[in-house]
Tab-separated table of C-alpha atoms and ligand atoms in Angstrom:
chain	number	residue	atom	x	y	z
A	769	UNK	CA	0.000	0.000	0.000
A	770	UNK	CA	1.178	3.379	-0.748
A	771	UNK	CA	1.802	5.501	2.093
A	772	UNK	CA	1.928	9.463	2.245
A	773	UNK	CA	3.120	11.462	5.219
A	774	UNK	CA	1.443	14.885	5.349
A	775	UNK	CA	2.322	15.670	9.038
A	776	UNK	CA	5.777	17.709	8.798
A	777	UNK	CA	4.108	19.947	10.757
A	778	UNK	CA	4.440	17.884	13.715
A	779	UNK	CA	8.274	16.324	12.681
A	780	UNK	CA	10.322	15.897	9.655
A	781	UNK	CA	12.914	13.573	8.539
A	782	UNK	CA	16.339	14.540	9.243
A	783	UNK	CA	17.969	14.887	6.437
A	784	UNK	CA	20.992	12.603	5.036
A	785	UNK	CA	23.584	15.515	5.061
A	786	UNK	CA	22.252	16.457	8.723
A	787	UNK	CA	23.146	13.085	9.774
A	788	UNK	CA	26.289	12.336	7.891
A	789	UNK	CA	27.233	15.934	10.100
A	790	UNK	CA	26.488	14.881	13.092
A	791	UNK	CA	27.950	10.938	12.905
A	792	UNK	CA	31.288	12.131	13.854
A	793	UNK	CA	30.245	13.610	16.975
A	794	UNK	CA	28.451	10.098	18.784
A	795	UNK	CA	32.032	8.215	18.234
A	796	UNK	CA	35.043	10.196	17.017
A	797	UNK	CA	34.680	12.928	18.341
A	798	UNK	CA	33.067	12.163	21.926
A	799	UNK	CA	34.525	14.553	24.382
A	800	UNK	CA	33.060	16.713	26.896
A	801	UNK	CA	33.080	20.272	25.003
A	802	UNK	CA	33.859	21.834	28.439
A	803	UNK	CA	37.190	19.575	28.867
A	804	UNK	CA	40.128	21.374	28.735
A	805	UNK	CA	41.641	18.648	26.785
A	806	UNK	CA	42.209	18.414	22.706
A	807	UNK	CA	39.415	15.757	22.607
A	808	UNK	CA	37.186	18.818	24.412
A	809	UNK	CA	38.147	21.188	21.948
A	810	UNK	CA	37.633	19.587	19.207
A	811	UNK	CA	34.149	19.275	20.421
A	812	UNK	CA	33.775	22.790	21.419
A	813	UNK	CA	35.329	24.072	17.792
A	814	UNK	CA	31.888	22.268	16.177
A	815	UNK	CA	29.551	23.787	18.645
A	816	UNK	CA	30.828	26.899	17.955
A	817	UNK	CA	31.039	26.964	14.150
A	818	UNK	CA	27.012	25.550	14.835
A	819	UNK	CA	26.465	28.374	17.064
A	820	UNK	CA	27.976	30.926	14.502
A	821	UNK	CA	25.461	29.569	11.780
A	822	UNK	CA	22.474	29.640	13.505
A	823	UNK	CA	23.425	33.280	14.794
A	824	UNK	CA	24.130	34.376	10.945
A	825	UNK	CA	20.837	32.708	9.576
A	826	UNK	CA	18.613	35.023	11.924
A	827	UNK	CA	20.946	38.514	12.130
A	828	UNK	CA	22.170	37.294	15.634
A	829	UNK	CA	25.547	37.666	17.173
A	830	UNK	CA	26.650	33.908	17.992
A	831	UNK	CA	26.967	34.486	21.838
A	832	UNK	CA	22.618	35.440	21.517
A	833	UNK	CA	22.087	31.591	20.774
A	834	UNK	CA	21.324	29.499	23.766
A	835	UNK	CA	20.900	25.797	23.272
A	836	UNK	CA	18.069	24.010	25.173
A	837	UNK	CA	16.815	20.181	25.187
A	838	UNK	CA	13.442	21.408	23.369
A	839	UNK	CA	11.654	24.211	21.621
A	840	UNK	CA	9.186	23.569	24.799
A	841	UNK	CA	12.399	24.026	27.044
A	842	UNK	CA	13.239	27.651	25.300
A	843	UNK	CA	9.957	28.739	25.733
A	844	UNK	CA	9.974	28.070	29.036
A	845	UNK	CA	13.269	29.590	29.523
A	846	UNK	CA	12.007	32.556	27.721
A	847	UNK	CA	8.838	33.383	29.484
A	848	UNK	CA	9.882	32.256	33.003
A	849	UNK	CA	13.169	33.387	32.580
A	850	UNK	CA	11.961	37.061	31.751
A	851	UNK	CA	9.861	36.668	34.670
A	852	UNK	CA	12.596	35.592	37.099
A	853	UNK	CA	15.027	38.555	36.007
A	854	UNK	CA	12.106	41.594	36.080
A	855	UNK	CA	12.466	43.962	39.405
A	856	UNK	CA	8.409	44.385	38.725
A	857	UNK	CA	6.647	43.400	41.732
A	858	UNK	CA	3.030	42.643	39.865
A	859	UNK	CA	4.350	41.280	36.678
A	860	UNK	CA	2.256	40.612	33.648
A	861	UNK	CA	2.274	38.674	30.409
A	862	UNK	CA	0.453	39.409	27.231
A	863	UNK	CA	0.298	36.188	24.746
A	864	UNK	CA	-2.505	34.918	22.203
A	865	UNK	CA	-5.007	32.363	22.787
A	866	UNK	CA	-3.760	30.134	20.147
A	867	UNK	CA	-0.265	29.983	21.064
A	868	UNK	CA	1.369	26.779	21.647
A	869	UNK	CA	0.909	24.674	24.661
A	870	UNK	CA	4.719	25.323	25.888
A	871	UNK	CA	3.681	28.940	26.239
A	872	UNK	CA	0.112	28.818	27.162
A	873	UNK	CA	0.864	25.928	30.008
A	874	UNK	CA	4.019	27.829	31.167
A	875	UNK	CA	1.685	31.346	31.489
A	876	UNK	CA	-1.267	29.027	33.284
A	877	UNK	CA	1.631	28.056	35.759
A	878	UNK	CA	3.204	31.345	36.731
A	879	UNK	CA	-0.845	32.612	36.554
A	880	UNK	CA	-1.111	30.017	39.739
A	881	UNK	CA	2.449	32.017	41.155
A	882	UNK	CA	0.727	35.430	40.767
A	883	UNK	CA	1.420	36.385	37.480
A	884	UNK	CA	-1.303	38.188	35.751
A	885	UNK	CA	-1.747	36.806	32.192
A	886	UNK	CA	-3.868	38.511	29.422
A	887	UNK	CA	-4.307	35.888	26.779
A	888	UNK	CA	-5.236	37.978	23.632
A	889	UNK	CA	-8.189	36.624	21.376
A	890	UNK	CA	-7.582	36.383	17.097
A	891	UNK	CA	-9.895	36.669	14.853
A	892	UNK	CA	-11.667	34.455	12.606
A	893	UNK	CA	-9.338	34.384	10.356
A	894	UNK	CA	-6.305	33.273	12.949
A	895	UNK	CA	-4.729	36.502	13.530
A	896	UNK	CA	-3.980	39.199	16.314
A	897	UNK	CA	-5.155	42.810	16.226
A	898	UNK	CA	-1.944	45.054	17.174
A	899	UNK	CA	-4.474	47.373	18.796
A	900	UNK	CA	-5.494	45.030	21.410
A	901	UNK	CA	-1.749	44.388	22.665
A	902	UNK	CA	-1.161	47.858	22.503
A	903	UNK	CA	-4.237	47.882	24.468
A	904	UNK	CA	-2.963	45.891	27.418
A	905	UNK	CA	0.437	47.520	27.505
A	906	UNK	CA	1.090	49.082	31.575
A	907	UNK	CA	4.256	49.365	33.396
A	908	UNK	CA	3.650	45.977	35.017
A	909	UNK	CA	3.995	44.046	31.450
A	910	UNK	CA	7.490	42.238	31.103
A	911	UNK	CA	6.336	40.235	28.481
A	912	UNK	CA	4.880	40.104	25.156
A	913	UNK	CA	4.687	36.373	23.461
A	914	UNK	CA	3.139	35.908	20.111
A	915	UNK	CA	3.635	33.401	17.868
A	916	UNK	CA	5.186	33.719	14.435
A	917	UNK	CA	3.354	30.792	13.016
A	918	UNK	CA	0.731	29.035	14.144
A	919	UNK	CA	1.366	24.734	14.181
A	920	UNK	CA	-2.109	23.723	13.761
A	921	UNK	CA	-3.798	26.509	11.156
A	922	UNK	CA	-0.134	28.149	9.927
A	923	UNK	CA	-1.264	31.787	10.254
A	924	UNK	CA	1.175	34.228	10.568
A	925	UNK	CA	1.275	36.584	12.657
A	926	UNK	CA	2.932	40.193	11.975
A	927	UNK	CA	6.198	40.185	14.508
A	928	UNK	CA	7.148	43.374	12.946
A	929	UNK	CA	4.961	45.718	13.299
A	930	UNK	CA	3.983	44.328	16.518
A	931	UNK	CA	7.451	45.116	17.653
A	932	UNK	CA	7.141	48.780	16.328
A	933	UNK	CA	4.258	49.676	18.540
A	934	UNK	CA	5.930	47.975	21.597
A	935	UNK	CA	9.455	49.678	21.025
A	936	UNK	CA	7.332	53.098	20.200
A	937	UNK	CA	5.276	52.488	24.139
A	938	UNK	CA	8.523	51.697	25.301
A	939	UNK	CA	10.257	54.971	23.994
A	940	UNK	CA	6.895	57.151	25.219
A	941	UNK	CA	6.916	55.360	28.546
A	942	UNK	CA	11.122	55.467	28.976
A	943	UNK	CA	10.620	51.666	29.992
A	944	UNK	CA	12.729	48.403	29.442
A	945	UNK	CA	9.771	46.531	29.343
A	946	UNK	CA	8.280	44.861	27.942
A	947	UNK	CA	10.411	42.061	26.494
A	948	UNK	CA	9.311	40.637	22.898
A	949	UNK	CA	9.414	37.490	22.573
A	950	UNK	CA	7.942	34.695	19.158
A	951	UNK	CA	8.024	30.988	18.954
A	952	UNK	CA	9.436	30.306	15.446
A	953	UNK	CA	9.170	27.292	15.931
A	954	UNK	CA	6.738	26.431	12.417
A	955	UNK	CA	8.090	29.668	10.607
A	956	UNK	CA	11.622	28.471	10.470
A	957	UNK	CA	11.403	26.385	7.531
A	958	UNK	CA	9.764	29.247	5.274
A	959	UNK	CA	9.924	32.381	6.807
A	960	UNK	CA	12.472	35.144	7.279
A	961	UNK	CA	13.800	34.912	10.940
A	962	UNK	CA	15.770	37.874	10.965
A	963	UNK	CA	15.669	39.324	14.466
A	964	UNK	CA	16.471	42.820	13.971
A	965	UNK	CA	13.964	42.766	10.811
A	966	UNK	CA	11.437	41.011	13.026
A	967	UNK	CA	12.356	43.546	16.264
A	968	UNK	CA	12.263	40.328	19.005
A	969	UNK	CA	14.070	40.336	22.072
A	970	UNK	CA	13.587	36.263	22.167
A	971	UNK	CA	12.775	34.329	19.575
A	972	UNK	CA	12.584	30.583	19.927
A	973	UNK	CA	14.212	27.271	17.644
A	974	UNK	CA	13.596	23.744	17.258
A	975	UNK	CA	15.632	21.386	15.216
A	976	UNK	CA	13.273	18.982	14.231
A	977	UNK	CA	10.623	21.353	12.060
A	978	UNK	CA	13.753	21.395	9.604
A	979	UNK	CA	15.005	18.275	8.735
A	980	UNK	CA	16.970	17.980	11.960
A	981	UNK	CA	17.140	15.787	14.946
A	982	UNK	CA	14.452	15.928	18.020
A	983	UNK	CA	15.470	17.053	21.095
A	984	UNK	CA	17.576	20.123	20.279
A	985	UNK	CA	15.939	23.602	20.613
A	986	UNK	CA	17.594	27.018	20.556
A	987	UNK	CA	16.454	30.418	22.715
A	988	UNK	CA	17.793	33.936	20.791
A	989	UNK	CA	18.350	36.376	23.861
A	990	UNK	CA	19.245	39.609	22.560
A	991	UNK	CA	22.488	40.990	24.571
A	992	UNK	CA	21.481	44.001	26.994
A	993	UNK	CA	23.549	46.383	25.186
A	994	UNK	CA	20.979	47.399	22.784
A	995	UNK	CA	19.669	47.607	19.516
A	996	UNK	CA	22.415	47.800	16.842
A	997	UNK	CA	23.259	50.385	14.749
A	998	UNK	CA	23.033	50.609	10.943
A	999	UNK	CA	26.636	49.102	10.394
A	1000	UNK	CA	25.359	45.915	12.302
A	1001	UNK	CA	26.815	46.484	15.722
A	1002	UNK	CA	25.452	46.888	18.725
A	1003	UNK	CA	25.058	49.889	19.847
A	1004	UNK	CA	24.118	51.390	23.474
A	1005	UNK	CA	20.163	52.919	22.803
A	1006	UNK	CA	20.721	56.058	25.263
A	1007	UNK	CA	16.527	56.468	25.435
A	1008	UNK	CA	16.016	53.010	27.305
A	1009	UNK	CA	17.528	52.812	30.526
A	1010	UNK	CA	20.065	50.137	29.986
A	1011	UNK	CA	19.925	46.775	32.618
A	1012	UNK	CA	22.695	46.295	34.289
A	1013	UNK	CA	22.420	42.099	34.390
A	1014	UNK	CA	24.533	40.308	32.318
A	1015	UNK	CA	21.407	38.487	30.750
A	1016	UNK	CA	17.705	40.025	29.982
A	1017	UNK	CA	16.945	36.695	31.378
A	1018	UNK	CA	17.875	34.352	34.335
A	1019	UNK	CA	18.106	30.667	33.919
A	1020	UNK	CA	15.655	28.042	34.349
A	1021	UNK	CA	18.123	25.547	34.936
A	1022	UNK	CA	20.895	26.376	36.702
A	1023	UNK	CA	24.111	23.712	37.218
A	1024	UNK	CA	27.475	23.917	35.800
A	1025	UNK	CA	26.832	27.274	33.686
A	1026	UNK	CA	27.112	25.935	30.045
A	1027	UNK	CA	25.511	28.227	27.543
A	1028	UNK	CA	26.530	31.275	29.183
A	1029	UNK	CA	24.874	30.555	32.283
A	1030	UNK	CA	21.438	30.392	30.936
A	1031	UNK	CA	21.136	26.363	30.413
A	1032	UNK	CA	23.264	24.280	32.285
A	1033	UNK	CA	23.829	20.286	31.221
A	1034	UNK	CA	26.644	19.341	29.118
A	1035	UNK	CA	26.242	20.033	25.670
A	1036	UNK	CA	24.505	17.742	23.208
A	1037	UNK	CA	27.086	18.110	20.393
A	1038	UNK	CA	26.158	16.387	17.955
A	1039	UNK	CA	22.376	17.457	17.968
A	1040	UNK	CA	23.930	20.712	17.895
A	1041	UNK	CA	26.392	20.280	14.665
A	1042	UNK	CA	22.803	18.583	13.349
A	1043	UNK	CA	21.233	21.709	13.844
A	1044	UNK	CA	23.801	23.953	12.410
A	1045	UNK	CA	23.777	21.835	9.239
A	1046	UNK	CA	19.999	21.613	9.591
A	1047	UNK	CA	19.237	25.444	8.993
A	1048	UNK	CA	21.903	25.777	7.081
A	1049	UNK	CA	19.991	23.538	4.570
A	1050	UNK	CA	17.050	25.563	5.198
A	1051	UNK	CA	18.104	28.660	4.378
A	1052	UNK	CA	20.129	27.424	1.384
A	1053	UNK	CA	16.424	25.704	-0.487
A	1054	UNK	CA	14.184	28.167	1.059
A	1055	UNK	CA	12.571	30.340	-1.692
A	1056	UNK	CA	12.864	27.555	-4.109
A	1057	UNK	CA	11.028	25.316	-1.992
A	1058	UNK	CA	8.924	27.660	-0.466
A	1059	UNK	CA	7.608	28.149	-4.134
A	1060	UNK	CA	7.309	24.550	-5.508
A	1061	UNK	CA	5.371	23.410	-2.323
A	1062	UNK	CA	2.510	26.375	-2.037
A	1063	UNK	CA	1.739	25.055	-5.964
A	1064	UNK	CA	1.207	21.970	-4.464
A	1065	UNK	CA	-0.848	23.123	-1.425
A	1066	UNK	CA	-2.599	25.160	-3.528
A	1067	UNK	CA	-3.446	22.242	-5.912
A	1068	UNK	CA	-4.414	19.801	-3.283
A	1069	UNK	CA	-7.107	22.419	-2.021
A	1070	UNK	CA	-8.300	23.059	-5.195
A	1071	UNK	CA	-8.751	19.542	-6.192
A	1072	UNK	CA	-9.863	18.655	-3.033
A	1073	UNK	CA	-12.246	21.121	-2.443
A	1074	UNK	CA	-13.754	20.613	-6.685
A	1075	UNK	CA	-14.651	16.850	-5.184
A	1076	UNK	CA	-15.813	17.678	-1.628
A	1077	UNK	CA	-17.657	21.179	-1.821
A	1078	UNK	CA	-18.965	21.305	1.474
A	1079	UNK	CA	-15.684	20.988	3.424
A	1080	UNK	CA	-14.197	24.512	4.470
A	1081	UNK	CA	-10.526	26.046	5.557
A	1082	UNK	CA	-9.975	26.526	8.400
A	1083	UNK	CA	-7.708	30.077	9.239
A	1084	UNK	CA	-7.069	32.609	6.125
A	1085	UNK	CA	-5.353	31.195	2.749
A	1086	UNK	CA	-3.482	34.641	3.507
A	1087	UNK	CA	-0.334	34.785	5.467
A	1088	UNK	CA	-0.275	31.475	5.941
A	1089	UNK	CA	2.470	28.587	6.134
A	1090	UNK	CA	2.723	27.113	2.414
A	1091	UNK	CA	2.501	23.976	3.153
A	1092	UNK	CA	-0.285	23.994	5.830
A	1093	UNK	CA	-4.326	22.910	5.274
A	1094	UNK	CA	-6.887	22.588	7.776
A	1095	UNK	CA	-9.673	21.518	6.679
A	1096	UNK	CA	-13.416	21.071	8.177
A	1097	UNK	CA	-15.261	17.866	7.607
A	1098	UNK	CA	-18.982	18.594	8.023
A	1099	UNK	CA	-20.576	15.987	9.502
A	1100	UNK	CA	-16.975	13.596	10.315
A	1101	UNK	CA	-15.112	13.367	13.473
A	1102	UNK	CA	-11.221	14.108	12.847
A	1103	UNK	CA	-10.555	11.280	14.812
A	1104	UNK	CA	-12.579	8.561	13.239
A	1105	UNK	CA	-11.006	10.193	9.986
A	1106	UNK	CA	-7.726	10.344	10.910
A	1107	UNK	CA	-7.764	6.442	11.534
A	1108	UNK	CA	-9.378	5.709	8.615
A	1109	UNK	CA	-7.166	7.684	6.245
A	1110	UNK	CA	-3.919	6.192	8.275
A	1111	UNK	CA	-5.761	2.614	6.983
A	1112	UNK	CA	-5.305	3.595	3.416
A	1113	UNK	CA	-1.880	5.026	4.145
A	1114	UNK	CA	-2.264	9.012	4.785
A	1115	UNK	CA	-0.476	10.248	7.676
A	1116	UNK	CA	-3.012	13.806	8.689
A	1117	UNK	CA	-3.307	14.934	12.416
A	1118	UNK	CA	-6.156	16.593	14.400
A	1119	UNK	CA	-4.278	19.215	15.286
A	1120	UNK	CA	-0.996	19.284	17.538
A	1121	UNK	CA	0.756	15.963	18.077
A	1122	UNK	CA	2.531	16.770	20.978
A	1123	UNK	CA	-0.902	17.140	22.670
A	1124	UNK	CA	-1.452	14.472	25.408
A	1125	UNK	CA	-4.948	15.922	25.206
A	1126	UNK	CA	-5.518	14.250	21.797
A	1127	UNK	CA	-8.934	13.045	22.134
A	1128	UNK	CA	-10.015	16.739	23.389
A	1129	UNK	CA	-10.712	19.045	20.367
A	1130	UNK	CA	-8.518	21.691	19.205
A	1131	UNK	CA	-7.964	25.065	21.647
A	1132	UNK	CA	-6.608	26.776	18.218
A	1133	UNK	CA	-10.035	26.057	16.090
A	1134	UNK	CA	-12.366	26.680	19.202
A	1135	UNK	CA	-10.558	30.090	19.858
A	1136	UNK	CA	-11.212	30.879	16.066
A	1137	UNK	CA	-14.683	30.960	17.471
A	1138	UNK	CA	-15.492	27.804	15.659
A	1139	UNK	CA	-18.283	25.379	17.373
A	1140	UNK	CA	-17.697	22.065	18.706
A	1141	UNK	CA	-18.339	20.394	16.422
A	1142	UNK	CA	-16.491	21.986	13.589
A	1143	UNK	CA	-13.206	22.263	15.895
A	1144	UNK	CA	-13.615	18.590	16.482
A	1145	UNK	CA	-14.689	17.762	12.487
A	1146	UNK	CA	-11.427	19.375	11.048
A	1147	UNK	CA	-8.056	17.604	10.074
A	1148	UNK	CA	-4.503	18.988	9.071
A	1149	UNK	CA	-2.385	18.087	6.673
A	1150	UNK	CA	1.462	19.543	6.594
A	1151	UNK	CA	3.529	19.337	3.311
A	1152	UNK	CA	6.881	18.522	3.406
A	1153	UNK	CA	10.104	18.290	0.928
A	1154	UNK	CA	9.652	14.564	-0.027
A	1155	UNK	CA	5.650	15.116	-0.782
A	1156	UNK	CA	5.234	15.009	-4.374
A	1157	UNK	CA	1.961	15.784	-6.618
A	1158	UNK	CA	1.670	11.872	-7.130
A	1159	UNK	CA	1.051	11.681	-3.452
A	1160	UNK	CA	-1.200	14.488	-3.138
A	1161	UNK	CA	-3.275	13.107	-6.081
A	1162	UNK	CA	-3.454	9.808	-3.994
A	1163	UNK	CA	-4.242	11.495	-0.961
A	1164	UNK	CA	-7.466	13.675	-2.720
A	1165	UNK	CA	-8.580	9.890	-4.001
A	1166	UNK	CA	-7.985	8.523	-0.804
A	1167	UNK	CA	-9.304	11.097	1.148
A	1168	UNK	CA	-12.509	11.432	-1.050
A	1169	UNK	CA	-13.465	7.501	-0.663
A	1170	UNK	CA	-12.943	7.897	3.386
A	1171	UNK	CA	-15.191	10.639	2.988
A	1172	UNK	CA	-17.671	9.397	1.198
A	1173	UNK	CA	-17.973	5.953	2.579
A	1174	UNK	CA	-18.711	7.481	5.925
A	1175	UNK	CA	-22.223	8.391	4.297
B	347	PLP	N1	6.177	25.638	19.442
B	347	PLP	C1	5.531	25.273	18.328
B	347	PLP	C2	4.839	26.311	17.520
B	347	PLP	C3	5.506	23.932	17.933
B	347	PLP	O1	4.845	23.577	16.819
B	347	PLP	C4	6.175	22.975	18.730
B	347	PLP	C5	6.106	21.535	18.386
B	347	PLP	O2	5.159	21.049	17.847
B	347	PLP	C6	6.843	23.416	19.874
B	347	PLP	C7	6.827	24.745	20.203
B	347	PLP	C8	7.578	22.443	20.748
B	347	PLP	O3	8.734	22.029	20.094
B	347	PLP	P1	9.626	20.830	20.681
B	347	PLP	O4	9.047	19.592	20.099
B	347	PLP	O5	11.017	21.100	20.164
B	347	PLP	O6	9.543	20.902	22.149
């Protein structure tokens, strides 16, 4: 039976060249990077050339990267980090409604500590309106986290100008806070993650939405000495009252003092390397692919949508991912679905994998503003650089007998 895996979304394959880079570093080249020792060095010369390529592919300086275990550990480290380092005796957040659940689970805890949380609705269409964050914005807020990309609908949301109007309150209020902070996790693969173009403080990585390995994140933590100047250095902004902490943030996990203090355990090198090569990659096939798999999307929506008229989109075809579709299924159950088009070899999921809530419906569609029943009757399907427009034919046929023999 054929089988087609439309769930990149949730992981990708890591790619032959990622792992050919990173072999050397499970045998050969073993050490401890922290040992003194040749064998440490050698180990410590790969994270670093890693570090300096992830800093380059997103405008950073290489010392801003901070390697964690897990895009879930870098948001953590982000938002309770920012927390832990703000003088602000009633801190508050400001984050969306359909963030992820590493951010909205992280805010729910430090909501039970005393933090006071404003969790932002989006519209219909899956996006944020800048006037409600500005909105929100008091003395009190250290943090503003909105996602770049949504994982289950792949709206995006616009980090730029979002930035403007919080640098502009900042500038009116004299403030250092709030702190901006995105999960890039989903834009990664196809968007432009250039922090000074975006204007984010923190901006958070994962390895495995690219074609790397699992269980390697990254945290961007912009240095305290400012915004940088048009030459590309950093330069001291004399409007904002400058910190004087080594770190906008404090750590999380706190042991040894690898990664600059901010995420202590010693380092996973060659999940690192992987995720050097990884972006690298990434950056190198972006446009190209970016291009060749919206035709597809675009196609299999089309198609889809010629044979099944009553089924709907879920989220705007605007500003979205181009490989994301989430589609509504009058009158199915996504999970029923789901199992029957895994049966005849489609790989689709109801919404994010690394739920543990999976038989609840999805937060992201109900937050839309979408019934029950529609957030419950709606699938996605994630493109990916080995899906070809033989396997989204099969998947319309496939997908159009499931459908129909539930009739
Ligand atoms: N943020 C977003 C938007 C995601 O899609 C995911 C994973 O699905 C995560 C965070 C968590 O990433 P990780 O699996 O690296 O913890």
């Amino acid at each position: 039976m054929k089988r087609v895996y439309l769930d990149y979304a949730a992981s990708t394959p890591v790619d032959p060249a990622v792992e050919g880079a990173m072999k050397p570093y499970f045998g050969e080249i073993f050490a401890n990077a922290h040992s003194l020792h040749r064998f440490g060095q050698e180990a410590s010369a790969a994270i670093f050339e890693a570090r300096k390529k992830i800093a380059k592919s997103i405008g950073a300086n290489y010392p801003e990267i901070v390697f964690t275990g897990s895009a879930t550990e870098a948001n953590n480290l982000a938002i309770r980090g920012a927390i832990k380092a703000c003088n602000i005796a009633k801190p508050e957040i400001v984050t969306l409604t359909i963030e992820h659940e590493s951010v909205l689970e992280t805010c729910r805890d430090l909501e039970r500590q005393g933090v006071k949380v404003h969790y932002l609705p989006v519209s219909k269409e899956g996006f944020v309106d800048i006037e409600q964050i500005k909105k929100v914005l008091n003395k009190n807020t250290v943090l503003v986290s909105v996602i770049y990309a949504n994982n289950e609908i792949g709206t995006i949301q616009p980090i730029a100008a979002i930035a403007k109007e919080i640098g502009n309150w900042k500038l009116r209020n004299q403030n250092n806070y709030p702190l901006f902070h995105t999960d890039a996790v989903q834009a990664l693969q196809y968007l432009d993650c250039d922090v000074e173009k975006l204007g984010v403080d923190l901006m958070t990585l994962s390895a495995h939405k690219i074609y790397g390995p699992k269980g390697i994140g990254a945290l961007y933590v912009r240095s305290v000495r400012g915004a940088r100047n048009d030459r590309g250095d950093r330069n001291e902004n004399k409007s904002i009252k400058q910190s004087d902490r080594s770190s906008i943030i404090e750590p999380i996990i706190t042991g040894s003092g690898q990664e600059g203090g901010l995420r202590s355990g010693t380092d996973n090198t060659p999940y690192i390397v992987g995720f050097g090569e990884a972006l690298a990659i990434t950056i190198k096939m972006r446009e190209k692919e970016n291009k060749r798999i919206k035709i597809l999307r675009d196609y299999f929506w089309k198609n889809l949508k010629k044979l099944l008229p009553k089924i709907e989109l879920n989220g705007s075809l605007e500003n979205r991912l181009p490989n994301n579709l989430n589609i509504y299924f009058p009158g199915h159950r996504n999970q029923e679905l789901l199992i029957k088009l895994d049966l005849l070899g489609i790989a689709s999921s109801p919404g994010a994998a690394c739920s543990t809530r999976v038989s609840k419906v999805s937060f992201v569609l109900e937050a839309l503003g979408f019934p029950e029943e529609r957030a419950g009757g709606s699938l996605r399907f994630s493109l990916g650089r080995q899906t070809t427009k033989k396997d989204i034919d099969y998947a319309i046929s496939v997908i159009k007998k499931a459908v129909k023999n539930n009739k």
